[in-house]
Amino acid sequence: MNIDVFTLFPESFEWFVSQRHVGNALARGSRLQCVNFRDHTPLSGRQVDDTPFGGGAGMVLRVDVVDSALRAHYGIDPVELRVKRRVILLAPGGRVLEESLVDELTAEPALTLLCGRYEGFDQRIADHFASDVVSVGRYVLSGGELAAMIVCDAVLRKLPGALGHEHSAIEESFSAALHGGLEYPHYTRPAEYRGWRVPEVLLSGHHERIAQWRRERSRERSEDEATNADRGSRSGG
Ligand code: ADE
């Protein structure tokens, strides 16, 4: 997987790339590169944004700046780039990131992520340069960087060898092994703490009964989650 992140704050990814699973993915041939919009701006004084036409608060990332940065990095017109490569603009109003979209993105050989700041992007960037607009949830962050890290994390951890234990991504929430449902609860030592006992079946060593118990808990949790989601949508949330 080859990921390019366009941002005004490349240094904010330093912590992210130092994470073990990200390091594992990078050691196995994936690449994550940050490109600073300011390094490619055609404007003087490293300017990248401007006040909104029609008035209003905040600054808007300029379309000519994003055009220059993409063109400098890929050597082609960004209008053509988005046909060849997923160019994902991160914004609160986009397609909400869910497991199915993560799977879709993990199957791509390369991704470009565009992070905005302040009031956001000139709309022409989404209209002409992006193949997708993706949101990490229906709330507003101060910029696209955290959202981009969420996308990168969700994608990179799916690549073979990113997680130390190969099994851990197979039987987790939303996986095919759990029929897209939620994962069962986990417990570890001590078996009893302040009177709270671990379910006896998990201490039994009886693999079949444990597997059945886990299937049941997974199904229960998924049903509860579906009920909560339904309540949220009915209350307008
Ligand atoms: N930028 C600001 N808020 C965002 C969100 N919720 N998802 C993706 N990008 C964003």
JSON list of C-alpha atoms and ligand atoms in Angstrom, two decimals:
[
{"chain": "A", "resi": 1, "resn": "MET", "atom": "CA", "xyz": [0.00, 0.00, 0.00]},
{"chain": "A", "resi": 2, "resn": "ASN", "atom": "CA", "xyz": [1.30, 3.35, -1.03]},
{"chain": "A", "resi": 3, "resn": "ILE", "atom": "CA", "xyz": [-0.22, 6.29, 0.85]},
{"chain": "A", "resi": 4, "resn": "ASP", "atom": "CA", "xyz": [0.45, 9.98, 0.24]},
{"chain": "A", "resi": 5, "resn": "VAL", "atom": "CA", "xyz": [-0.99, 12.47, 2.72]},
{"chain": "A", "resi": 6, "resn": "PHE", "atom": "CA", "xyz": [-1.26, 16.11, 1.65]},
{"chain": "A", "resi": 7, "resn": "THR", "atom": "CA", "xyz": [-1.41, 18.38, 4.68]},
{"chain": "A", "resi": 8, "resn": "LEU", "atom": "CA", "xyz": [-0.36, 21.71, 6.17]},
{"chain": "A", "resi": 9, "resn": "PHE", "atom": "CA", "xyz": [0.90, 19.85, 9.25]},
{"chain": "A", "resi": 10, "resn": "PRO", "atom": "CA", "xyz": [3.12, 16.93, 8.21]},
{"chain": "A", "resi": 11, "resn": "GLU", "atom": "CA", "xyz": [4.75, 16.89, 11.65]},
{"chain": "A", "resi": 12, "resn": "SER", "atom": "CA", "xyz": [1.45, 15.78, 13.18]},
{"chain": "A", "resi": 13, "resn": "PHE", "atom": "CA", "xyz": [2.02, 12.32, 11.60]},
{"chain": "A", "resi": 14, "resn": "GLU", "atom": "CA", "xyz": [5.33, 11.71, 13.41]},
{"chain": "A", "resi": 15, "resn": "TRP", "atom": "CA", "xyz": [3.67, 9.99, 16.37]},
{"chain": "A", "resi": 16, "resn": "PHE", "atom": "CA", "xyz": [1.47, 7.94, 14.04]},
{"chain": "A", "resi": 17, "resn": "VAL", "atom": "CA", "xyz": [4.30, 6.51, 11.96]},
{"chain": "A", "resi": 18, "resn": "SER", "atom": "CA", "xyz": [6.17, 5.57, 15.13]},
{"chain": "A", "resi": 19, "resn": "GLN", "atom": "CA", "xyz": [3.40, 3.11, 16.09]},
{"chain": "A", "resi": 20, "resn": "ARG", "atom": "CA", "xyz": [4.45, -0.55, 15.90]},
{"chain": "A", "resi": 21, "resn": "HIS", "atom": "CA", "xyz": [1.74, -1.80, 13.53]},
{"chain": "A", "resi": 22, "resn": "VAL", "atom": "CA", "xyz": [2.40, 1.11, 11.18]},
{"chain": "A", "resi": 23, "resn": "GLY", "atom": "CA", "xyz": [6.13, 0.36, 11.35]},
{"chain": "A", "resi": 24, "resn": "ASN", "atom": "CA", "xyz": [5.40, -3.30, 10.59]},
{"chain": "A", "resi": 25, "resn": "ALA", "atom": "CA", "xyz": [3.35, -2.36, 7.54]},
{"chain": "A", "resi": 26, "resn": "LEU", "atom": "CA", "xyz": [6.07, 0.02, 6.34]},
{"chain": "A", "resi": 27, "resn": "ALA", "atom": "CA", "xyz": [8.77, -2.62, 6.89]},
{"chain": "A", "resi": 28, "resn": "ARG", "atom": "CA", "xyz": [6.76, -4.98, 4.67]},
{"chain": "A", "resi": 29, "resn": "GLY", "atom": "CA", "xyz": [6.77, -2.66, 1.69]},
{"chain": "A", "resi": 30, "resn": "SER", "atom": "CA", "xyz": [4.00, -0.17, 2.39]},
{"chain": "A", "resi": 31, "resn": "ARG", "atom": "CA", "xyz": [4.86, 3.50, 2.14]},
{"chain": "A", "resi": 32, "resn": "LEU", "atom": "CA", "xyz": [3.41, 6.56, 3.86]},
{"chain": "A", "resi": 33, "resn": "GLN", "atom": "CA", "xyz": [4.60, 9.94, 2.71]},
{"chain": "A", "resi": 34, "resn": "CYS", "atom": "CA", "xyz": [3.47, 13.37, 3.84]},
{"chain": "A", "resi": 35, "resn": "VAL", "atom": "CA", "xyz": [3.49, 16.29, 1.41]},
{"chain": "A", "resi": 36, "resn": "ASN", "atom": "CA", "xyz": [3.18, 19.85, 2.69]},
{"chain": "A", "resi": 37, "resn": "PHE", "atom": "CA", "xyz": [0.86, 21.98, 0.56]},
{"chain": "A", "resi": 38, "resn": "ARG", "atom": "CA", "xyz": [3.02, 24.98, 1.44]},
{"chain": "A", "resi": 39, "resn": "ASP", "atom": "CA", "xyz": [6.05, 23.47, -0.29]},
{"chain": "A", "resi": 40, "resn": "HIS", "atom": "CA", "xyz": [4.23, 23.68, -3.62]},
{"chain": "A", "resi": 41, "resn": "THR", "atom": "CA", "xyz": [2.17, 26.85, -3.41]},
{"chain": "A", "resi": 42, "resn": "PRO", "atom": "CA", "xyz": [2.45, 29.18, -6.41]},
{"chain": "A", "resi": 43, "resn": "LEU", "atom": "CA", "xyz": [1.63, 32.11, -4.09]},
{"chain": "A", "resi": 44, "resn": "SER", "atom": "CA", "xyz": [4.12, 34.31, -2.32]},
{"chain": "A", "resi": 45, "resn": "GLY", "atom": "CA", "xyz": [4.84, 34.04, 1.40]},
{"chain": "A", "resi": 46, "resn": "ARG", "atom": "CA", "xyz": [3.90, 30.32, 1.39]},
{"chain": "A", "resi": 47, "resn": "GLN", "atom": "CA", "xyz": [0.24, 31.33, 1.31]},
{"chain": "A", "resi": 48, "resn": "VAL", "atom": "CA", "xyz": [-2.20, 28.42, 0.92]},
{"chain": "A", "resi": 49, "resn": "ASP", "atom": "CA", "xyz": [-5.62, 29.73, 1.94]},
{"chain": "A", "resi": 50, "resn": "ASP", "atom": "CA", "xyz": [-7.83, 32.76, 1.55]},
{"chain": "A", "resi": 51, "resn": "THR", "atom": "CA", "xyz": [-10.98, 34.40, 2.88]},
{"chain": "A", "resi": 52, "resn": "PRO", "atom": "CA", "xyz": [-14.30, 32.96, 1.64]},
{"chain": "A", "resi": 53, "resn": "PHE", "atom": "CA", "xyz": [-16.14, 34.69, -1.21]},
{"chain": "A", "resi": 54, "resn": "GLY", "atom": "CA", "xyz": [-19.44, 36.01, 0.12]},
{"chain": "A", "resi": 55, "resn": "GLY", "atom": "CA", "xyz": [-17.91, 36.65, 3.52]},
{"chain": "A", "resi": 56, "resn": "GLY", "atom": "CA", "xyz": [-17.87, 34.61, 6.68]},
{"chain": "A", "resi": 57, "resn": "ALA", "atom": "CA", "xyz": [-15.41, 33.41, 9.23]},
{"chain": "A", "resi": 58, "resn": "GLY", "atom": "CA", "xyz": [-12.24, 31.44, 8.66]},
{"chain": "A", "resi": 59, "resn": "MET", "atom": "CA", "xyz": [-9.94, 30.65, 5.78]},
{"chain": "A", "resi": 60, "resn": "VAL", "atom": "CA", "xyz": [-10.47, 28.33, 2.84]},
{"chain": "A", "resi": 61, "resn": "LEU", "atom": "CA", "xyz": [-7.77, 26.14, 1.27]},
{"chain": "A", "resi": 62, "resn": "ARG", "atom": "CA", "xyz": [-7.24, 27.37, -2.32]},
{"chain": "A", "resi": 63, "resn": "VAL", "atom": "CA", "xyz": [-7.90, 25.23, -5.38]},
{"chain": "A", "resi": 64, "resn": "ASP", "atom": "CA", "xyz": [-4.79, 26.52, -7.21]},
{"chain": "A", "resi": 65, "resn": "VAL", "atom": "CA", "xyz": [-2.59, 25.50, -4.27]},
{"chain": "A", "resi": 66, "resn": "VAL", "atom": "CA", "xyz": [-3.97, 21.95, -4.20]},
{"chain": "A", "resi": 67, "resn": "ASP", "atom": "CA", "xyz": [-3.69, 21.78, -8.02]},
{"chain": "A", "resi": 68, "resn": "SER", "atom": "CA", "xyz": [0.01, 22.76, -7.82]},
{"chain": "A", "resi": 69, "resn": "ALA", "atom": "CA", "xyz": [0.82, 20.34, -5.02]},
{"chain": "A", "resi": 70, "resn": "LEU", "atom": "CA", "xyz": [-0.81, 17.35, -6.73]},
{"chain": "A", "resi": 71, "resn": "ARG", "atom": "CA", "xyz": [0.66, 18.25, -10.10]},
{"chain": "A", "resi": 72, "resn": "ALA", "atom": "CA", "xyz": [4.17, 18.67, -8.63]},
{"chain": "A", "resi": 73, "resn": "HIS", "atom": "CA", "xyz": [3.99, 15.35, -6.82]},
{"chain": "A", "resi": 74, "resn": "TYR", "atom": "CA", "xyz": [2.43, 13.16, -9.52]},
{"chain": "A", "resi": 75, "resn": "GLY", "atom": "CA", "xyz": [3.46, 15.01, -12.66]},
{"chain": "A", "resi": 76, "resn": "ILE", "atom": "CA", "xyz": [-0.04, 14.92, -14.16]},
{"chain": "A", "resi": 77, "resn": "ASP", "atom": "CA", "xyz": [-3.18, 17.03, -14.13]},
{"chain": "A", "resi": 78, "resn": "PRO", "atom": "CA", "xyz": [-5.06, 16.19, -10.90]},
{"chain": "A", "resi": 79, "resn": "VAL", "atom": "CA", "xyz": [-8.28, 15.96, -12.92]},
{"chain": "A", "resi": 80, "resn": "GLU", "atom": "CA", "xyz": [-6.75, 12.87, -14.58]},
{"chain": "A", "resi": 81, "resn": "LEU", "atom": "CA", "xyz": [-5.10, 11.65, -11.38]},
{"chain": "A", "resi": 82, "resn": "ARG", "atom": "CA", "xyz": [-8.42, 10.91, -9.68]},
{"chain": "A", "resi": 83, "resn": "VAL", "atom": "CA", "xyz": [-9.33, 8.50, -12.47]},
{"chain": "A", "resi": 84, "resn": "LYS", "atom": "CA", "xyz": [-6.12, 6.51, -11.91]},
{"chain": "A", "resi": 85, "resn": "ARG", "atom": "CA", "xyz": [-5.87, 6.60, -8.13]},
{"chain": "A", "resi": 86, "resn": "ARG", "atom": "CA", "xyz": [-8.21, 7.03, -5.14]},
{"chain": "A", "resi": 87, "resn": "VAL", "atom": "CA", "xyz": [-7.85, 10.67, -4.11]},
{"chain": "A", "resi": 88, "resn": "ILE", "atom": "CA", "xyz": [-9.72, 11.02, -0.84]},
{"chain": "A", "resi": 89, "resn": "LEU", "atom": "CA", "xyz": [-10.69, 14.38, 0.53]},
{"chain": "A", "resi": 90, "resn": "LEU", "atom": "CA", "xyz": [-11.41, 14.27, 4.26]},
{"chain": "A", "resi": 91, "resn": "ALA", "atom": "CA", "xyz": [-14.43, 16.30, 5.33]},
{"chain": "A", "resi": 92, "resn": "PRO", "atom": "CA", "xyz": [-17.20, 15.92, 7.92]},
{"chain": "A", "resi": 93, "resn": "GLY", "atom": "CA", "xyz": [-19.93, 15.64, 5.28]},
{"chain": "A", "resi": 94, "resn": "GLY", "atom": "CA", "xyz": [-18.43, 12.80, 3.23]},
{"chain": "A", "resi": 95, "resn": "ARG", "atom": "CA", "xyz": [-19.19, 9.08, 2.99]},
{"chain": "A", "resi": 96, "resn": "VAL", "atom": "CA", "xyz": [-18.85, 7.79, 6.54]},
{"chain": "A", "resi": 97, "resn": "LEU", "atom": "CA", "xyz": [-15.93, 5.41, 7.05]},
{"chain": "A", "resi": 98, "resn": "GLU", "atom": "CA", "xyz": [-17.22, 1.94, 7.82]},
{"chain": "A", "resi": 99, "resn": "GLU", "atom": "CA", "xyz": [-15.73, -1.53, 7.62]},
{"chain": "A", "resi": 100, "resn": "SER", "atom": "CA", "xyz": [-16.92, -2.01, 4.03]},
{"chain": "A", "resi": 101, "resn": "LEU", "atom": "CA", "xyz": [-15.18, 1.19, 2.90]},
{"chain": "A", "resi": 102, "resn": "VAL", "atom": "CA", "xyz": [-12.03, 0.21, 4.83]},
{"chain": "A", "resi": 103, "resn": "ASP", "atom": "CA", "xyz": [-12.02, -3.12, 2.94]},
{"chain": "A", "resi": 104, "resn": "GLU", "atom": "CA", "xyz": [-12.52, -1.29, -0.33]},
{"chain": "A", "resi": 105, "resn": "LEU", "atom": "CA", "xyz": [-9.59, 1.04, 0.38]},
{"chain": "A", "resi": 106, "resn": "THR", "atom": "CA", "xyz": [-7.35, -1.78, 1.63]},
{"chain": "A", "resi": 107, "resn": "ALA", "atom": "CA", "xyz": [-7.74, -3.45, -1.76]},
{"chain": "A", "resi": 108, "resn": "GLU", "atom": "CA", "xyz": [-6.31, -0.38, -3.55]},
{"chain": "A", "resi": 109, "resn": "PRO", "atom": "CA", "xyz": [-2.60, -0.30, -4.42]},
{"chain": "A", "resi": 110, "resn": "ALA", "atom": "CA", "xyz": [-2.36, 3.40, -3.55]},
{"chain": "A", "resi": 111, "resn": "LEU", "atom": "CA", "xyz": [-4.27, 6.17, -1.79]},
{"chain": "A", "resi": 112, "resn": "THR", "atom": "CA", "xyz": [-3.96, 9.94, -1.69]},
{"chain": "A", "resi": 113, "resn": "LEU", "atom": "CA", "xyz": [-5.45, 11.71, 1.33]},
{"chain": "A", "resi": 114, "resn": "LEU", "atom": "CA", "xyz": [-6.17, 15.44, 1.30]},
{"chain": "A", "resi": 115, "resn": "CYS", "atom": "CA", "xyz": [-6.36, 17.14, 4.71]},
{"chain": "A", "resi": 116, "resn": "GLY", "atom": "CA", "xyz": [-7.94, 20.57, 5.09]},
{"chain": "A", "resi": 117, "resn": "ARG", "atom": "CA", "xyz": [-7.82, 23.06, 7.95]},
{"chain": "A", "resi": 118, "resn": "TYR", "atom": "CA", "xyz": [-9.78, 26.07, 9.11]},
{"chain": "A", "resi": 119, "resn": "GLU", "atom": "CA", "xyz": [-13.07, 26.40, 7.21]},
{"chain": "A", "resi": 120, "resn": "GLY", "atom": "CA", "xyz": [-12.13, 23.62, 4.83]},
{"chain": "A", "resi": 121, "resn": "PHE", "atom": "CA", "xyz": [-11.57, 23.32, 1.10]},
{"chain": "A", "resi": 122, "resn": "ASP", "atom": "CA", "xyz": [-12.65, 25.36, -1.88]},
{"chain": "A", "resi": 123, "resn": "GLN", "atom": "CA", "xyz": [-15.52, 23.20, -3.21]},
{"chain": "A", "resi": 124, "resn": "ARG", "atom": "CA", "xyz": [-13.80, 22.87, -6.62]},
{"chain": "A", "resi": 125, "resn": "ILE", "atom": "CA", "xyz": [-11.15, 20.67, -4.99]},
{"chain": "A", "resi": 126, "resn": "ALA", "atom": "CA", "xyz": [-13.80, 18.09, -4.06]},
{"chain": "A", "resi": 127, "resn": "ASP", "atom": "CA", "xyz": [-15.61, 18.52, -7.39]},
{"chain": "A", "resi": 128, "resn": "HIS", "atom": "CA", "xyz": [-12.60, 18.16, -9.70]},
{"chain": "A", "resi": 129, "resn": "PHE", "atom": "CA", "xyz": [-9.64, 16.58, -7.89]},
{"chain": "A", "resi": 130, "resn": "ALA", "atom": "CA", "xyz": [-11.12, 14.08, -5.43]},
{"chain": "A", "resi": 131, "resn": "SER", "atom": "CA", "xyz": [-12.44, 10.63, -6.28]},
{"chain": "A", "resi": 132, "resn": "ASP", "atom": "CA", "xyz": [-14.07, 10.33, -2.84]},
{"chain": "A", "resi": 133, "resn": "VAL", "atom": "CA", "xyz": [-15.04, 12.55, 0.09]},
{"chain": "A", "resi": 134, "resn": "VAL", "atom": "CA", "xyz": [-14.74, 10.59, 3.32]},
{"chain": "A", "resi": 135, "resn": "SER", "atom": "CA", "xyz": [-15.86, 11.46, 6.84]},
{"chain": "A", "resi": 136, "resn": "VAL", "atom": "CA", "xyz": [-14.78, 9.65, 10.00]},
{"chain": "A", "resi": 137, "resn": "GLY", "atom": "CA", "xyz": [-18.04, 10.59, 11.70]},
{"chain": "A", "resi": 138, "resn": "ARG", "atom": "CA", "xyz": [-20.77, 13.20, 11.86]},
{"chain": "A", "resi": 139, "resn": "TYR", "atom": "CA", "xyz": [-18.86, 15.74, 13.91]},
{"chain": "A", "resi": 140, "resn": "VAL", "atom": "CA", "xyz": [-16.40, 18.46, 13.02]},
{"chain": "A", "resi": 141, "resn": "LEU", "atom": "CA", "xyz": [-12.69, 18.08, 13.74]},
{"chain": "A", "resi": 142, "resn": "SER", "atom": "CA", "xyz": [-10.26, 20.99, 13.58]},
{"chain": "A", "resi": 143, "resn": "GLY", "atom": "CA", "xyz": [-8.66, 19.53, 10.51]},
{"chain": "A", "resi": 144, "resn": "GLY", "atom": "CA", "xyz": [-8.38, 16.45, 8.35]},
{"chain": "A", "resi": 145, "resn": "GLU", "atom": "CA", "xyz": [-5.15, 15.14, 9.93]},
{"chain": "A", "resi": 146, "resn": "LEU", "atom": "CA", "xyz": [-6.76, 13.05, 12.67]},
{"chain": "A", "resi": 147, "resn": "ALA", "atom": "CA", "xyz": [-9.28, 11.76, 10.14]},
{"chain": "A", "resi": 148, "resn": "ALA", "atom": "CA", "xyz": [-6.45, 10.81, 7.76]},
{"chain": "A", "resi": 149, "resn": "MET", "atom": "CA", "xyz": [-4.69, 8.93, 10.56]},
{"chain": "A", "resi": 150, "resn": "ILE", "atom": "CA", "xyz": [-7.89, 7.04, 11.27]},
{"chain": "A", "resi": 151, "resn": "VAL", "atom": "CA", "xyz": [-8.17, 6.02, 7.63]},
{"chain": "A", "resi": 152, "resn": "CYS", "atom": "CA", "xyz": [-4.47, 5.02, 7.50]},
{"chain": "A", "resi": 153, "resn": "ASP", "atom": "CA", "xyz": [-4.72, 3.08, 10.75]},
{"chain": "A", "resi": 154, "resn": "ALA", "atom": "CA", "xyz": [-7.85, 1.18, 9.73]},
{"chain": "A", "resi": 155, "resn": "VAL", "atom": "CA", "xyz": [-6.29, 0.30, 6.35]},
{"chain": "A", "resi": 156, "resn": "LEU", "atom": "CA", "xyz": [-2.70, -0.48, 7.38]},
{"chain": "A", "resi": 157, "resn": "ARG", "atom": "CA", "xyz": [-3.68, -2.80, 10.26]},
{"chain": "A", "resi": 158, "resn": "LYS", "atom": "CA", "xyz": [-5.51, -4.97, 7.71]},
{"chain": "A", "resi": 159, "resn": "LEU", "atom": "CA", "xyz": [-2.39, -5.61, 5.67]},
{"chain": "A", "resi": 160, "resn": "PRO", "atom": "CA", "xyz": [-0.70, -8.97, 6.23]},
{"chain": "A", "resi": 161, "resn": "GLY", "atom": "CA", "xyz": [1.87, -8.83, 9.02]},
{"chain": "A", "resi": 162, "resn": "ALA", "atom": "CA", "xyz": [0.91, -5.38, 10.35]},
{"chain": "A", "resi": 163, "resn": "LEU", "atom": "CA", "xyz": [-0.46, -6.83, 13.58]},
{"chain": "A", "resi": 164, "resn": "GLY", "atom": "CA", "xyz": [1.98, -9.01, 15.46]},
{"chain": "A", "resi": 165, "resn": "HIS", "atom": "CA", "xyz": [-0.50, -11.82, 15.87]},
{"chain": "A", "resi": 166, "resn": "GLU", "atom": "CA", "xyz": [-1.96, -12.80, 12.48]},
{"chain": "A", "resi": 167, "resn": "HIS", "atom": "CA", "xyz": [-5.15, -14.00, 14.11]},
{"chain": "A", "resi": 168, "resn": "SER", "atom": "CA", "xyz": [-6.08, -10.74, 15.78]},
{"chain": "A", "resi": 169, "resn": "ALA", "atom": "CA", "xyz": [-7.55, -9.05, 12.69]},
{"chain": "A", "resi": 170, "resn": "ILE", "atom": "CA", "xyz": [-9.40, -12.16, 11.56]},
{"chain": "A", "resi": 171, "resn": "GLU", "atom": "CA", "xyz": [-11.81, -12.64, 14.46]},
{"chain": "A", "resi": 172, "resn": "GLU", "atom": "CA", "xyz": [-12.52, -9.04, 15.38]},
{"chain": "A", "resi": 173, "resn": "SER", "atom": "CA", "xyz": [-15.61, -6.85, 15.24]},
{"chain": "A", "resi": 174, "resn": "PHE", "atom": "CA", "xyz": [-17.19, -6.56, 11.75]},
{"chain": "A", "resi": 175, "resn": "SER", "atom": "CA", "xyz": [-15.01, -9.37, 10.33]},
{"chain": "A", "resi": 176, "resn": "ALA", "atom": "CA", "xyz": [-16.45, -12.12, 8.12]},
{"chain": "A", "resi": 177, "resn": "ALA", "atom": "CA", "xyz": [-15.49, -14.65, 10.82]},
{"chain": "A", "resi": 178, "resn": "LEU", "atom": "CA", "xyz": [-18.06, -12.98, 13.09]},
{"chain": "A", "resi": 179, "resn": "HIS", "atom": "CA", "xyz": [-20.55, -12.49, 10.23]},
{"chain": "A", "resi": 180, "resn": "GLY", "atom": "CA", "xyz": [-19.97, -8.75, 10.36]},
{"chain": "A", "resi": 181, "resn": "GLY", "atom": "CA", "xyz": [-21.04, -8.62, 14.03]},
{"chain": "A", "resi": 182, "resn": "LEU", "atom": "CA", "xyz": [-19.33, -7.34, 17.14]},
{"chain": "A", "resi": 183, "resn": "GLU", "atom": "CA", "xyz": [-16.58, -9.22, 18.88]},
{"chain": "A", "resi": 184, "resn": "TYR", "atom": "CA", "xyz": [-17.28, -11.23, 22.06]},
{"chain": "A", "resi": 185, "resn": "PRO", "atom": "CA", "xyz": [-15.93, -9.90, 25.39]},
{"chain": "A", "resi": 186, "resn": "HIS", "atom": "CA", "xyz": [-12.43, -10.77, 26.58]},
{"chain": "A", "resi": 187, "resn": "TYR", "atom": "CA", "xyz": [-11.18, -11.46, 30.10]},
{"chain": "A", "resi": 188, "resn": "THR", "atom": "CA", "xyz": [-7.78, -12.10, 31.63]},
{"chain": "A", "resi": 189, "resn": "ARG", "atom": "CA", "xyz": [-6.27, -12.68, 35.08]},
{"chain": "A", "resi": 190, "resn": "PRO", "atom": "CA", "xyz": [-7.27, -12.29, 37.85]},
{"chain": "A", "resi": 191, "resn": "ALA", "atom": "CA", "xyz": [-10.22, -14.68, 37.49]},
{"chain": "A", "resi": 192, "resn": "GLU", "atom": "CA", "xyz": [-11.93, -12.80, 40.30]},
{"chain": "A", "resi": 193, "resn": "TYR", "atom": "CA", "xyz": [-11.52, -9.13, 41.19]},
{"chain": "A", "resi": 194, "resn": "ARG", "atom": "CA", "xyz": [-13.60, -7.29, 43.80]},
{"chain": "A", "resi": 195, "resn": "GLY", "atom": "CA", "xyz": [-16.11, -10.11, 43.55]},
{"chain": "A", "resi": 196, "resn": "TRP", "atom": "CA", "xyz": [-16.44, -9.80, 39.74]},
{"chain": "A", "resi": 197, "resn": "ARG", "atom": "CA", "xyz": [-15.89, -13.28, 38.37]},
{"chain": "A", "resi": 198, "resn": "VAL", "atom": "CA", "xyz": [-14.87, -14.20, 34.86]},
{"chain": "A", "resi": 199, "resn": "PRO", "atom": "CA", "xyz": [-17.54, -16.42, 33.21]},
{"chain": "A", "resi": 200, "resn": "GLU", "atom": "CA", "xyz": [-16.86, -20.01, 34.33]},
{"chain": "A", "resi": 201, "resn": "VAL", "atom": "CA", "xyz": [-16.97, -21.42, 30.81]},
{"chain": "A", "resi": 202, "resn": "LEU", "atom": "CA", "xyz": [-13.80, -19.50, 29.88]},
{"chain": "A", "resi": 203, "resn": "LEU", "atom": "CA", "xyz": [-11.91, -21.23, 32.68]},
{"chain": "A", "resi": 204, "resn": "SER", "atom": "CA", "xyz": [-13.23, -24.67, 31.72]},
{"chain": "A", "resi": 205, "resn": "GLY", "atom": "CA", "xyz": [-10.72, -25.45, 28.99]},
{"chain": "A", "resi": 206, "resn": "HIS", "atom": "CA", "xyz": [-13.63, -26.84, 26.97]},
{"chain": "A", "resi": 207, "resn": "HIS", "atom": "CA", "xyz": [-12.92, -25.41, 23.50]},
{"chain": "A", "resi": 208, "resn": "GLU", "atom": "CA", "xyz": [-16.26, -26.19, 21.93]},
{"chain": "A", "resi": 209, "resn": "ARG", "atom": "CA", "xyz": [-18.27, -24.69, 24.78]},
{"chain": "A", "resi": 210, "resn": "ILE", "atom": "CA", "xyz": [-16.02, -21.63, 24.78]},
{"chain": "A", "resi": 211, "resn": "ALA", "atom": "CA", "xyz": [-16.50, -21.17, 21.03]},
{"chain": "A", "resi": 212, "resn": "GLN", "atom": "CA", "xyz": [-20.26, -21.49, 21.41]},
{"chain": "A", "resi": 213, "resn": "TRP", "atom": "CA", "xyz": [-20.30, -19.01, 24.33]},
{"chain": "A", "resi": 214, "resn": "ARG", "atom": "CA", "xyz": [-18.32, -16.53, 22.24]},
{"chain": "A", "resi": 215, "resn": "ARG", "atom": "CA", "xyz": [-20.68, -16.91, 19.27]},
{"chain": "A", "resi": 216, "resn": "GLU", "atom": "CA", "xyz": [-23.65, -16.24, 21.54]},
{"chain": "A", "resi": 217, "resn": "ARG", "atom": "CA", "xyz": [-22.08, -13.18, 23.16]},
{"chain": "A", "resi": 218, "resn": "SER", "atom": "CA", "xyz": [-21.07, -11.85, 19.74]},
{"chain": "A", "resi": 219, "resn": "ARG", "atom": "CA", "xyz": [-24.65, -12.26, 18.50]},
{"chain": "A", "resi": 220, "resn": "GLU", "atom": "CA", "xyz": [-26.09, -10.60, 21.62]},
{"chain": "A", "resi": 221, "resn": "ARG", "atom": "CA", "xyz": [-23.76, -7.62, 21.38]},
{"chain": "A", "resi": 222, "resn": "SER", "atom": "CA", "xyz": [-24.53, -7.20, 17.68]},
{"chain": "A", "resi": 223, "resn": "GLU", "atom": "CA", "xyz": [-28.27, -7.24, 18.38]},
{"chain": "A", "resi": 224, "resn": "ASP", "atom": "CA", "xyz": [-27.82, -4.65, 21.16]},
{"chain": "A", "resi": 225, "resn": "GLU", "atom": "CA", "xyz": [-25.74, -2.48, 18.87]},
{"chain": "A", "resi": 226, "resn": "ALA", "atom": "CA", "xyz": [-28.36, -2.71, 16.10]},
{"chain": "A", "resi": 227, "resn": "THR", "atom": "CA", "xyz": [-31.03, -1.62, 18.61]},
{"chain": "A", "resi": 228, "resn": "ASN", "atom": "CA", "xyz": [-28.88, 1.32, 19.77]},
{"chain": "A", "resi": 229, "resn": "ALA", "atom": "CA", "xyz": [-28.18, 2.36, 16.18]},
{"chain": "A", "resi": 230, "resn": "ASP", "atom": "CA", "xyz": [-31.89, 2.18, 15.42]},
{"chain": "A", "resi": 231, "resn": "ARG", "atom": "CA", "xyz": [-32.69, 4.34, 18.49]},
{"chain": "A", "resi": 232, "resn": "GLY", "atom": "CA", "xyz": [-30.03, 6.85, 17.38]},
{"chain": "A", "resi": 233, "resn": "SER", "atom": "CA", "xyz": [-31.44, 7.13, 13.87]},
{"chain": "A", "resi": 234, "resn": "ARG", "atom": "CA", "xyz": [-35.03, 7.47, 15.14]},
{"chain": "A", "resi": 235, "resn": "SER", "atom": "CA", "xyz": [-34.02, 10.26, 17.52]},
{"chain": "A", "resi": 236, "resn": "GLY", "atom": "CA", "xyz": [-32.50, 12.06, 14.55]},
{"chain": "A", "resi": 237, "resn": "GLY", "atom": "CA", "xyz": [-28.88, 11.36, 15.60]},
{"chain": "B", "resi": 1, "resn": "ADE", "atom": "N1", "xyz": [-12.37, 17.18, 8.83]},
{"chain": "B", "resi": 1, "resn": "ADE", "atom": "C1", "xyz": [-13.02, 17.80, 9.84]},
{"chain": "B", "resi": 1, "resn": "ADE", "atom": "N2", "xyz": [-13.92, 16.99, 10.41]},
{"chain": "B", "resi": 1, "resn": "ADE", "atom": "C2", "xyz": [-13.84, 15.79, 9.76]},
{"chain": "B", "resi": 1, "resn": "ADE", "atom": "C3", "xyz": [-14.52, 14.56, 9.90]},
{"chain": "B", "resi": 1, "resn": "ADE", "atom": "N3", "xyz": [-15.47, 14.36, 10.80]},
{"chain": "B", "resi": 1, "resn": "ADE", "atom": "N4", "xyz": [-14.18, 13.56, 9.05]},
{"chain": "B", "resi": 1, "resn": "ADE", "atom": "C4", "xyz": [-13.23, 13.75, 8.12]},
{"chain": "B", "resi": 1, "resn": "ADE", "atom": "N5", "xyz": [-12.56, 14.89, 7.94]},
{"chain": "B", "resi": 1, "resn": "ADE", "atom": "C5", "xyz": [-12.85, 15.92, 8.77]}
]
